[in-house]
């Protein structure tokens, strides 16, 4: 495919690539909205109905959208909103308030944000910065004055809903849900969360005011659908893309790619580890980076490379960069772990183990003194390869550094794998690591 | 990956210039560039870069952003002790000086995002904005929401912005409980020995040939490579020791080509440097003075920080400390044998219990009550000592000197427990001054 030069194309290849990058990057990074989210038709319908009842008929509702990270909760909501706003009247009457549990960390900030987003600041005047109670009273008053028929419906969207449940007394949630229960201004409270046990976090009085409508978004893709999703994400639209020849070639090569056996194996591995879209986007982004003028189509090798890049074990990488002395200490710790069955140890014990190795096996090539070893040990501690058992107590008791108890944060296989990859690892160190009894 | 840096979005000549500034890091820079894409294109919301200390993470990123003139803000978490400071710096660098005054006095994340959203359309982005955060491992100790907000900042502010996190620690140790947006993870591999040699050989001394310097670097790496791979540390050591290396050349004893003799001359020096300058026991100024001095007082003059560790204590304080050391490192069962006159003969093997096979000098000091300390104290001091206020105040002043540590601060008067926090060498030196043979009384050395 790649050999085929596009001499008769109206655009030079560099520009085509640039177009492809722009288009696909917007799709992968900026979470551009699709026409219609796939595989969630019933949820889409449910949410659409619900919001429409609030927006058009003035009914108050509350709903929670629950699903693991990267399953398209925000996307679903945005799609529904975009569709809803496309309808007549709705965009003029519906007021939206977007809150995020990460940003609005307490009720005071959230309240200010609500006032701001409802553009009530000019009404309140300088009262925006009045006391919390005044602000809340004013807002409730404003919401209470309205009724079903005359006032404009308000849509509250609470992203990271579980974080709002950690606010003091859950005042905000209580008040919002209370308004949604009583015949006041029509409001819809939509919460998005990734915690399945979010209802357990709510206080009893808050819980009783919640309508217990939940929309679950669980990844239900089969592998063939996953493959299709990969293709759809990288697909170029033949109607809007300026260069039709390039577009045709790209799509054809994409199809050929997805039928490749090695590619399928890699994707299957990804599919088995996680089904969320974000990780898929990450993979595709890593692939897309390799597309350039010299390499205008995606080849299976690109995919293999990208997948290797993303699935590399970080700890093995870190071990690869250690000096010989630090590696020896890690091996000594591994032996201590084996002998004492995972009990925590201190530097003195590690040093002792290391010295025993030097006495018996090595020709005193690495004869280092305790302070040098301590420096290496502290470097390991900085990299969090070892961790103090009780950091707070150690600081409080001002324990001597060589007697501070630590634990190794690696497992057996990681150490052995790193040793295999270590450049110019001395043979005696390798043998020492392999021998079971130090 | 090709050896030279190239990307369609940027001027090739400028890229060539940039590539020269980062030896051995061109392929990493290429990967980064391809991730960043052309200036106008969207880039991934957050990128997490990890790698060992001084593998050029900040250098590569900052050179790229600086030389390609992309809008960016670089903040270090060490300097930003509060989130407010960090926000102020980011806004200052991205939108100019007047915006940071818009922040309220103790800004919340919400304020930051709101002001960012206000300002972004005013100075519209036709280029991706970058926020580089160095020492990102400290983010974990700051506001718990800060990290999740930063990694999904692009979505929250709805602007073409990319957050780049730099850290020594792997991403697995960062992830919050409820998860967050996962950044794209990139690894900066460590420099190999050849890379280090190449980079270090670049800073040449003007009066000597580059071959000589490179030979010196070779010897230096031969000594230090097994202990240290930190480029900065190695460069510092090279700068300190090069004058010593050139000494025989100056005096005319050796020619430049005779590397073996030069090696014989410098090697013991480098070995000593590992125990002194490398540990910062001797400061580099002291070390340089040392090298300039003549060789006769070489050994005596070199007194590092650790040589000053011996403190002069009063007579009873010395014995109190000795008693504390004995109480910490001996099991209480053996006190009878050591400190009573008529104890009968017991061999060590007789009271060796199963769990005590490992010595206490391996496990560290054990806590002991005040009564035991005083009992041992009275038996090791020859004269009769009254339990006066001064003895007790000496104990508490030993605690203030951090030679003893008090455990469990709940009970100050009634049966406090202590631990001895000095090393064996230290206590040996002290007992020598009062003619007390401490090794005879230590269970571990029986």
PDB file of C-alpha atoms in Angstrom, chain B residues 274-436:
ATOM      1  CA  UNK B 274      34.323   8.256  46.469  1.00  0.00           C
ATOM      2  CA  UNK B 275      34.523   8.078  50.252  1.00  0.00           C
ATOM      3  CA  UNK B 276      34.764  11.801  50.774  1.00  0.00           C
ATOM      4  CA  UNK B 277      33.548  14.195  48.113  1.00  0.00           C
ATOM      5  CA  UNK B 278      30.963  11.825  46.701  1.00  0.00           C
ATOM      6  CA  UNK B 279      29.359  11.487  50.127  1.00  0.00           C
ATOM      7  CA  UNK B 280      29.689  15.251  50.726  1.00  0.00           C
ATOM      8  CA  UNK B 281      31.700  14.389  53.784  1.00  0.00           C
ATOM      9  CA  UNK B 282      34.289  16.847  52.547  1.00  0.00           C
ATOM     10  CA  UNK B 283      32.991  19.826  50.666  1.00  0.00           C
ATOM     11  CA  UNK B 284      34.264  20.418  47.154  1.00  0.00           C
ATOM     12  CA  UNK B 285      36.044  23.616  48.206  1.00  0.00           C
ATOM     13  CA  UNK B 286      37.934  21.697  50.866  1.00  0.00           C
ATOM     14  CA  UNK B 287      38.750  19.003  48.351  1.00  0.00           C
ATOM     15  CA  UNK B 288      40.171  21.480  45.875  1.00  0.00           C
ATOM     16  CA  UNK B 289      42.289  23.093  48.556  1.00  0.00           C
ATOM     17  CA  UNK B 290      43.437  19.655  49.533  1.00  0.00           C
ATOM     18  CA  UNK B 291      44.560  18.872  46.005  1.00  0.00           C
ATOM     19  CA  UNK B 292      46.583  22.042  45.800  1.00  0.00           C
ATOM     20  CA  UNK B 293      48.379  21.336  49.029  1.00  0.00           C
ATOM     21  CA  UNK B 294      51.535  19.294  49.035  1.00  0.00           C
ATOM     22  CA  UNK B 295      51.317  15.637  49.699  1.00  0.00           C
ATOM     23  CA  UNK B 296      52.921  15.421  53.131  1.00  0.00           C
ATOM     24  CA  UNK B 297      49.877  16.326  55.185  1.00  0.00           C
ATOM     25  CA  UNK B 298      47.496  14.729  52.800  1.00  0.00           C
ATOM     26  CA  UNK B 299      46.125  12.030  55.061  1.00  0.00           C
ATOM     27  CA  UNK B 300      45.975  14.067  58.235  1.00  0.00           C
ATOM     28  CA  UNK B 301      44.415  17.178  56.825  1.00  0.00           C
ATOM     29  CA  UNK B 302      41.408  15.471  55.365  1.00  0.00           C
ATOM     30  CA  UNK B 303      38.870  15.737  58.132  1.00  0.00           C
ATOM     31  CA  UNK B 304      35.346  15.452  56.930  1.00  0.00           C
ATOM     32  CA  UNK B 305      32.051  16.112  58.613  1.00  0.00           C
ATOM     33  CA  UNK B 306      31.981  12.648  60.080  1.00  0.00           C
ATOM     34  CA  UNK B 307      35.233  13.326  61.902  1.00  0.00           C
ATOM     35  CA  UNK B 308      33.500  16.063  63.862  1.00  0.00           C
ATOM     36  CA  UNK B 309      30.809  13.753  65.092  1.00  0.00           C
ATOM     37  CA  UNK B 310      32.453  13.178  68.488  1.00  0.00           C
ATOM     38  CA  UNK B 311      30.991  15.358  71.133  1.00  0.00           C
ATOM     39  CA  UNK B 312      32.546  16.209  74.463  1.00  0.00           C
ATOM     40  CA  UNK B 313      30.221  15.074  77.239  1.00  0.00           C
ATOM     41  CA  UNK B 314      30.342  15.315  81.043  1.00  0.00           C
ATOM     42  CA  UNK B 315      31.624  12.278  82.957  1.00  0.00           C
ATOM     43  CA  UNK B 316      28.284  10.952  84.124  1.00  0.00           C
ATOM     44  CA  UNK B 317      26.659  11.650  80.803  1.00  0.00           C
ATOM     45  CA  UNK B 318      29.197   9.403  79.184  1.00  0.00           C
ATOM     46  CA  UNK B 319      28.306   6.615  81.564  1.00  0.00           C
ATOM     47  CA  UNK B 320      24.618   7.245  81.117  1.00  0.00           C
ATOM     48  CA  UNK B 321      25.066   6.926  77.397  1.00  0.00           C
ATOM     49  CA  UNK B 322      27.099   3.753  77.789  1.00  0.00           C
ATOM     50  CA  UNK B 323      24.423   2.334  80.065  1.00  0.00           C
ATOM     51  CA  UNK B 324      21.760   3.279  77.547  1.00  0.00           C
ATOM     52  CA  UNK B 325      23.688   1.585  74.782  1.00  0.00           C
ATOM     53  CA  UNK B 326      24.062  -1.588  76.830  1.00  0.00           C
ATOM     54  CA  UNK B 327      20.373  -1.540  77.736  1.00  0.00           C
ATOM     55  CA  UNK B 328      19.402  -1.079  74.109  1.00  0.00           C
ATOM     56  CA  UNK B 329      21.534  -3.783  72.602  1.00  0.00           C
ATOM     57  CA  UNK B 330      21.542  -6.450  75.335  1.00  0.00           C
ATOM     58  CA  UNK B 331      18.528  -8.580  76.128  1.00  0.00           C
ATOM     59  CA  UNK B 332      17.187  -7.917  79.625  1.00  0.00           C
ATOM     60  CA  UNK B 333      17.652 -11.554  80.619  1.00  0.00           C
ATOM     61  CA  UNK B 334      21.399 -11.263  80.382  1.00  0.00           C
ATOM     62  CA  UNK B 335      21.708  -8.314  82.747  1.00  0.00           C
ATOM     63  CA  UNK B 336      22.277 -10.621  85.717  1.00  0.00           C
ATOM     64  CA  UNK B 337      25.214 -12.221  84.030  1.00  0.00           C
ATOM     65  CA  UNK B 338      26.863  -8.998  83.020  1.00  0.00           C
ATOM     66  CA  UNK B 339      26.250  -6.707  85.917  1.00  0.00           C
ATOM     67  CA  UNK B 340      25.909  -8.818  89.100  1.00  0.00           C
ATOM     68  CA  UNK B 341      28.970 -10.038  90.922  1.00  0.00           C
ATOM     69  CA  UNK B 342      27.965 -13.601  91.781  1.00  0.00           C
ATOM     70  CA  UNK B 343      26.124 -14.797  88.771  1.00  0.00           C
ATOM     71  CA  UNK B 344      27.675 -18.199  88.314  1.00  0.00           C
ATOM     72  CA  UNK B 345      29.018 -19.305  84.994  1.00  0.00           C
ATOM     73  CA  UNK B 346      26.617 -19.337  82.113  1.00  0.00           C
ATOM     74  CA  UNK B 347      27.704 -19.833  78.577  1.00  0.00           C
ATOM     75  CA  UNK B 348      26.145 -17.911  75.784  1.00  0.00           C
ATOM     76  CA  UNK B 349      24.775 -21.034  74.184  1.00  0.00           C
ATOM     77  CA  UNK B 350      22.777 -21.779  77.308  1.00  0.00           C
ATOM     78  CA  UNK B 351      20.580 -18.761  77.087  1.00  0.00           C
ATOM     79  CA  UNK B 352      20.513 -18.451  73.396  1.00  0.00           C
ATOM     80  CA  UNK B 353      16.899 -18.527  72.413  1.00  0.00           C
ATOM     81  CA  UNK B 354      15.693 -19.486  69.025  1.00  0.00           C
ATOM     82  CA  UNK B 355      14.617 -16.061  67.838  1.00  0.00           C
ATOM     83  CA  UNK B 356      17.802 -14.416  69.002  1.00  0.00           C
ATOM     84  CA  UNK B 357      20.057 -15.959  66.437  1.00  0.00           C
ATOM     85  CA  UNK B 358      20.313 -12.664  64.624  1.00  0.00           C
ATOM     86  CA  UNK B 359      22.290 -10.132  66.567  1.00  0.00           C
ATOM     87  CA  UNK B 360      20.830  -6.942  67.936  1.00  0.00           C
ATOM     88  CA  UNK B 361      23.342  -4.933  66.000  1.00  0.00           C
ATOM     89  CA  UNK B 362      21.487  -6.066  62.936  1.00  0.00           C
ATOM     90  CA  UNK B 363      17.993  -5.336  64.159  1.00  0.00           C
ATOM     91  CA  UNK B 364      18.668  -2.022  65.804  1.00  0.00           C
ATOM     92  CA  UNK B 365      18.235  -0.756  69.353  1.00  0.00           C
ATOM     93  CA  UNK B 366      15.423  -1.977  71.590  1.00  0.00           C
ATOM     94  CA  UNK B 367      13.507   0.307  73.926  1.00  0.00           C
ATOM     95  CA  UNK B 368      14.180   0.072  77.656  1.00  0.00           C
ATOM     96  CA  UNK B 369      12.558   1.591  80.771  1.00  0.00           C
ATOM     97  CA  UNK B 370      14.250   4.243  82.875  1.00  0.00           C
ATOM     98  CA  UNK B 371      14.707   1.853  85.825  1.00  0.00           C
ATOM     99  CA  UNK B 372      16.856  -0.475  83.808  1.00  0.00           C
ATOM    100  CA  UNK B 373      18.976   2.372  82.546  1.00  0.00           C
ATOM    101  CA  UNK B 374      19.661   3.549  86.104  1.00  0.00           C
ATOM    102  CA  UNK B 375      20.386   0.030  87.348  1.00  0.00           C
ATOM    103  CA  UNK B 376      22.982  -0.525  84.656  1.00  0.00           C
ATOM    104  CA  UNK B 377      24.350   2.960  85.204  1.00  0.00           C
ATOM    105  CA  UNK B 378      24.978   2.312  88.908  1.00  0.00           C
ATOM    106  CA  UNK B 379      26.695  -0.949  88.190  1.00  0.00           C
ATOM    107  CA  UNK B 380      29.045   0.417  85.524  1.00  0.00           C
ATOM    108  CA  UNK B 381      30.024   3.550  87.440  1.00  0.00           C
ATOM    109  CA  UNK B 382      32.643   2.691  90.045  1.00  0.00           C
ATOM    110  CA  UNK B 383      31.896   5.407  92.560  1.00  0.00           C
ATOM    111  CA  UNK B 384      28.704   5.971  94.496  1.00  0.00           C
ATOM    112  CA  UNK B 385      26.481   8.405  92.671  1.00  0.00           C
ATOM    113  CA  UNK B 386      23.549  10.053  94.331  1.00  0.00           C
ATOM    114  CA  UNK B 387      20.401   9.992  92.182  1.00  0.00           C
ATOM    115  CA  UNK B 388      20.367  13.764  92.200  1.00  0.00           C
ATOM    116  CA  UNK B 389      18.439  16.064  89.947  1.00  0.00           C
ATOM    117  CA  UNK B 390      21.508  16.554  87.809  1.00  0.00           C
ATOM    118  CA  UNK B 391      21.620  12.887  86.796  1.00  0.00           C
ATOM    119  CA  UNK B 392      18.022  13.011  85.654  1.00  0.00           C
ATOM    120  CA  UNK B 393      18.486  16.294  83.879  1.00  0.00           C
ATOM    121  CA  UNK B 394      21.444  14.806  82.068  1.00  0.00           C
ATOM    122  CA  UNK B 395      19.211  12.047  80.751  1.00  0.00           C
ATOM    123  CA  UNK B 396      16.774  14.553  79.344  1.00  0.00           C
ATOM    124  CA  UNK B 397      19.571  16.623  77.867  1.00  0.00           C
ATOM    125  CA  UNK B 398      20.872  13.496  76.129  1.00  0.00           C
ATOM    126  CA  UNK B 399      17.403  13.239  74.613  1.00  0.00           C
ATOM    127  CA  UNK B 400      17.625  16.843  73.405  1.00  0.00           C
ATOM    128  CA  UNK B 401      21.003  16.124  71.863  1.00  0.00           C
ATOM    129  CA  UNK B 402      19.294  13.264  69.994  1.00  0.00           C
ATOM    130  CA  UNK B 403      21.705  10.743  71.429  1.00  0.00           C
ATOM    131  CA  UNK B 404      18.756   9.080  73.117  1.00  0.00           C
ATOM    132  CA  UNK B 405      15.198   9.066  71.859  1.00  0.00           C
ATOM    133  CA  UNK B 406      12.181   8.946  74.076  1.00  0.00           C
ATOM    134  CA  UNK B 407       9.391   6.688  72.963  1.00  0.00           C
ATOM    135  CA  UNK B 408       5.718   7.067  73.658  1.00  0.00           C
ATOM    136  CA  UNK B 409       5.319  10.667  74.690  1.00  0.00           C
ATOM    137  CA  UNK B 410       2.234   9.953  76.726  1.00  0.00           C
ATOM    138  CA  UNK B 411       3.993   9.503  80.033  1.00  0.00           C
ATOM    139  CA  UNK B 412       6.752  11.923  80.860  1.00  0.00           C
ATOM    140  CA  UNK B 413       7.345  11.145  84.529  1.00  0.00           C
ATOM    141  CA  UNK B 414       6.157   7.656  85.253  1.00  0.00           C
ATOM    142  CA  UNK B 415       8.287   4.980  83.615  1.00  0.00           C
ATOM    143  CA  UNK B 416       9.324   6.647  80.383  1.00  0.00           C
ATOM    144  CA  UNK B 417      10.974   4.459  77.765  1.00  0.00           C
ATOM    145  CA  UNK B 418      14.076   5.313  75.837  1.00  0.00           C
ATOM    146  CA  UNK B 419      16.136   4.080  72.933  1.00  0.00           C
ATOM    147  CA  UNK B 420      19.798   4.676  72.312  1.00  0.00           C
ATOM    148  CA  UNK B 421      20.445   6.348  68.962  1.00  0.00           C
ATOM    149  CA  UNK B 422      24.219   6.254  68.557  1.00  0.00           C
ATOM    150  CA  UNK B 423      26.394   3.977  66.489  1.00  0.00           C
ATOM    151  CA  UNK B 424      28.875   1.434  67.788  1.00  0.00           C
ATOM    152  CA  UNK B 425      31.942   3.446  66.735  1.00  0.00           C
ATOM    153  CA  UNK B 426      30.689   6.438  68.600  1.00  0.00           C
ATOM    154  CA  UNK B 427      30.077   4.564  71.838  1.00  0.00           C
ATOM    155  CA  UNK B 428      33.449   2.863  71.554  1.00  0.00           C
ATOM    156  CA  UNK B 429      35.192   6.200  71.303  1.00  0.00           C
ATOM    157  CA  UNK B 430      33.298   7.444  74.327  1.00  0.00           C
ATOM    158  CA  UNK B 431      34.035   4.398  76.453  1.00  0.00           C
ATOM    159  CA  UNK B 432      37.699   4.641  75.554  1.00  0.00           C
ATOM    160  CA  UNK B 433      37.830   8.075  77.134  1.00  0.00           C
ATOM    161  CA  UNK B 434      36.551   6.693  80.460  1.00  0.00           C
ATOM    162  CA  UNK B 435      38.573   3.456  80.259  1.00  0.00           C
ATOM    163  CA  UNK B 436      35.584   1.217  79.966  1.00  0.00           C
TER     164      UNK B 436
END
